[in-house]
């Protein structure tokens, strides 16, 4: 489902260049649930951003579901990202002024070729029910717990029916009980066929995934 071949990444400023990734080779098969671990600054999030087509590698090639991303323009990358990928972040990225239902529906409203607003609303309601928040659709993010906000973020990520879910520290801002709830949802999604790639610092969380990728100093160990 995801193949990285000899991926490298260097960040440039006017005075300094910093290499974040060195010769990364990784294959993630369809239906896998993997976790990526390593100390801060080791390149975990950089690699996730490259897989998520949010950043471009300096060298090497990336393929998503057999489709080579090499040489794609921004429009092509955006189309592939919208079709294949969903994202969950540590800090939720919910809009405080919108209620839960509108937060979940919002990204679909601006997607090219999106269905009607009524269809989007129905899909958003279904996704909120899926993460057990059907009773909170009219609430605002400030009225929810951290775990509930993360469930809203998961519902939003599922709106486009992604085949691959990328999660960057999805339990990082949560207490242990809420972290368990979020992992239960992710494991259920994986059982339903969603491929999940997750960055985490937590050994217990990583231990619940099918495979752990350990990184250090920009390299896979």
Coordinates of C-alpha atoms in Angstrom, one line a residue:
X1 CA 0.0 0.0 0.0
X2 CA 2.9 2.4 0.8
X3 CA 6.5 2.0 -0.5
X4 CA 9.4 4.2 0.3
X5 CA 12.6 3.6 -1.6
X6 CA 15.9 5.4 -0.7
X7 CA 14.0 8.4 0.7
X8 CA 16.0 11.2 2.0
X9 CA 15.0 14.7 3.2
X10 CA 17.1 17.8 3.7
X11 CA 15.8 21.1 5.1
X12 CA 17.6 24.2 3.8
X13 CA 17.8 27.7 5.3
X14 CA 19.9 30.6 4.2
X15 CA 22.8 29.5 6.5
X16 CA 22.2 25.9 7.5
X17 CA 21.2 22.6 5.9
X18 CA 19.8 19.8 8.1
X19 CA 19.3 16.3 6.9
X20 CA 16.3 14.8 8.5
X21 CA 16.0 11.4 6.7
X22 CA 18.7 9.2 5.3
X23 CA 18.0 6.4 2.8
X24 CA 14.7 5.3 4.2
X25 CA 13.3 2.0 2.8
X26 CA 9.9 0.8 4.0
X27 CA 7.0 -1.1 2.7
X28 CA 3.6 -1.0 4.4
X29 CA 1.2 -3.7 3.2
X30 CA -2.6 -3.3 2.8
X31 CA -4.4 -3.8 6.0
X32 CA -1.4 -3.3 8.3
X33 CA -1.4 -1.3 11.5
X34 CA 2.2 -0.1 12.1
X35 CA 3.7 2.3 14.7
X36 CA 6.7 4.5 14.2
X37 CA 8.8 5.1 17.3
X38 CA 12.0 7.0 18.2
X39 CA 13.3 10.0 20.1
X40 CA 12.2 13.5 19.4
X41 CA 13.9 14.9 16.2
X42 CA 14.6 11.4 14.8
X43 CA 12.5 12.0 11.7
X44 CA 9.2 10.3 12.5
X45 CA 6.9 13.1 11.7
X46 CA 9.0 14.1 8.7
X47 CA 8.6 10.6 7.3
X48 CA 4.8 10.7 8.0
X49 CA 4.5 14.0 6.2
X50 CA 6.2 12.6 3.2
X51 CA 3.9 9.5 3.2
X52 CA 1.0 11.9 3.6
X53 CA 2.1 14.0 0.5
X54 CA 2.3 17.0 2.7
X55 CA 6.1 17.3 2.0
X56 CA 8.4 16.2 -0.8
X57 CA 11.5 14.1 -0.3
X58 CA 14.8 15.4 -1.4
X59 CA 15.7 12.1 -2.9
X60 CA 14.2 8.6 -3.5
X61 CA 10.7 7.5 -4.6
X62 CA 7.4 7.1 -2.9
X63 CA 4.5 5.0 -4.1
X64 CA 0.9 5.0 -2.7
X65 CA -1.2 1.9 -3.6
X66 CA 1.1 1.2 -6.6
X67 CA 1.0 4.8 -7.9
X68 CA 4.3 6.5 -8.1
X69 CA 4.3 10.1 -6.7
X70 CA 7.5 11.0 -8.4
X71 CA 7.1 14.1 -10.6
X72 CA 3.5 14.8 -9.7
X73 CA 2.4 18.4 -9.5
X74 CA 0.5 19.9 -6.6
X75 CA -2.9 19.3 -8.2
X76 CA -2.1 15.6 -8.8
X77 CA -0.7 15.1 -5.3
X78 CA -3.8 16.8 -3.8
X79 CA -6.1 14.5 -5.8
X80 CA -4.2 11.4 -4.7
X81 CA -4.2 12.6 -1.1
X82 CA -7.9 13.3 -1.1
X83 CA -8.7 9.9 -2.6
X84 CA -6.4 7.7 -0.5
X85 CA -5.4 9.4 2.8
X86 CA -6.9 10.5 6.1
X87 CA -5.1 12.4 8.8
X88 CA -5.3 12.5 12.6
X89 CA -3.1 15.0 14.6
X90 CA -2.1 15.3 18.2
X91 CA -3.7 18.7 18.5
X92 CA -7.0 17.9 16.9
X93 CA -7.2 21.0 14.6
X94 CA -10.9 21.6 15.3
X95 CA -12.5 25.0 14.6
X96 CA -13.8 26.4 17.9
X97 CA -16.6 28.5 16.2
X98 CA -18.1 25.4 14.5
X99 CA -20.1 22.7 16.1
X100 CA -19.0 19.1 16.0
X101 CA -21.1 18.2 12.9
X102 CA -19.9 21.2 10.9
X103 CA -16.2 20.5 11.9
X104 CA -16.5 16.9 10.5
X105 CA -18.4 18.0 7.3
X106 CA -16.2 21.1 6.5
X107 CA -13.3 19.5 4.6
X108 CA -15.7 17.7 2.2
X109 CA -17.5 20.9 1.3
X110 CA -14.4 22.2 -0.4
X111 CA -13.4 18.9 -2.1
X112 CA -13.6 18.9 -5.9
X113 CA -16.5 16.9 -7.1
X114 CA -18.0 16.8 -3.6
X115 CA -21.6 15.5 -3.2
X116 CA -24.4 17.7 -2.2
X117 CA -24.5 19.4 1.2
X118 CA -27.3 17.1 2.4
X119 CA -25.3 14.1 1.5
X120 CA -22.2 15.5 3.2
X121 CA -24.2 16.2 6.3
X122 CA -25.6 12.6 6.3
X123 CA -22.1 11.2 5.9
X124 CA -20.8 13.4 8.8
X125 CA -23.6 12.2 11.0
X126 CA -22.8 8.5 10.1
X127 CA -19.1 9.1 11.0
X128 CA -19.9 10.7 14.3
X129 CA -22.2 7.8 15.2
X130 CA -19.3 5.4 14.2
X131 CA -17.1 7.1 16.9
X132 CA -19.9 7.1 19.4
X133 CA -20.5 10.8 19.3
X134 CA -24.0 10.8 17.7
X135 CA -25.3 12.5 20.9
X136 CA -22.8 15.4 20.6
X137 CA -23.3 16.7 17.1
X138 CA -24.5 20.1 18.1
X139 CA -21.8 20.6 20.8
X140 CA -18.8 22.8 20.2
X141 CA -15.2 21.7 20.7
X142 CA -14.8 23.6 24.0
X143 CA -17.7 21.6 25.4
X144 CA -15.9 18.3 24.8
X145 CA -13.2 16.3 26.6
X146 CA -9.8 15.8 24.9
X147 CA -10.8 12.2 24.0
X148 CA -14.1 13.4 22.5
X149 CA -12.2 16.0 20.4
X150 CA -9.9 13.3 19.1
X151 CA -12.9 11.2 18.2
X152 CA -14.3 14.2 16.2
X153 CA -11.0 14.4 14.4
X154 CA -11.1 10.7 13.6
X155 CA -14.7 11.1 12.2
X156 CA -13.5 14.0 10.1
X157 CA -10.5 11.9 8.8
X158 CA -13.0 9.2 7.8
X159 CA -15.2 11.5 5.7
X160 CA -13.5 10.7 2.5
X161 CA -13.4 6.9 3.2
X162 CA -9.6 6.8 3.2
X163 CA -7.7 3.6 2.5
X164 CA -4.7 4.8 4.6
X165 CA -5.0 6.6 7.9
X166 CA -2.0 8.6 9.1
X167 CA -2.0 9.4 12.8
X168 CA 0.7 11.6 14.4
X169 CA 0.7 11.1 18.2
X170 CA -3.1 10.6 18.3
X171 CA -3.0 9.8 22.0
X172 CA -0.3 12.2 23.0
X173 CA -2.6 14.9 24.6
X174 CA -4.8 12.4 26.3
X175 CA -4.9 10.6 29.6
X176 CA -4.4 6.8 29.7
X177 CA -8.2 6.0 29.8
X178 CA -8.9 8.3 26.8
X179 CA -5.9 6.9 25.0
X180 CA -7.3 3.4 25.3
X181 CA -10.6 4.6 23.9
X182 CA -8.9 6.1 20.8
X183 CA -6.8 3.0 20.3
X184 CA -9.9 0.8 20.4
X185 CA -11.4 2.9 17.6
X186 CA -8.3 2.7 15.5
X187 CA -8.0 -1.1 16.0
X188 CA -11.6 -1.5 14.9
X189 CA -11.0 0.6 11.8
X190 CA -8.0 -1.6 11.1
X191 CA -10.1 -4.7 11.4
X192 CA -12.5 -3.1 8.8
X193 CA -9.6 -2.9 6.4
X194 CA -8.1 0.6 6.9
X195 CA -4.3 0.6 6.7
X196 CA -2.9 2.7 9.6
X197 CA 0.5 4.3 10.1
X198 CA 0.9 5.9 13.5
X199 CA 3.7 7.9 15.1
X200 CA 3.8 7.5 18.9
X201 CA 6.2 7.9 21.9
X202 CA 4.2 5.4 24.0
X203 CA 5.6 1.8 24.1
X204 CA 2.2 0.5 25.4
X205 CA 0.4 2.2 22.6
X206 CA 2.9 0.9 20.0
X207 CA 2.6 -2.6 21.4
X208 CA -1.0 -2.8 20.3
X209 CA 0.0 -2.4 16.7
X210 CA 1.0 -5.2 14.3
X211 CA 4.6 -3.9 13.7
X212 CA 6.9 -1.3 15.3
X213 CA 9.3 0.7 13.1
X214 CA 12.1 2.2 15.3
X215 CA 14.0 5.3 14.1
X216 CA 17.1 7.1 15.3
X217 CA 19.0 10.0 13.8
X218 CA 16.9 10.0 10.6
X219 CA 17.3 6.3 9.9
X220 CA 15.3 3.2 10.4
X221 CA 17.0 0.9 12.9

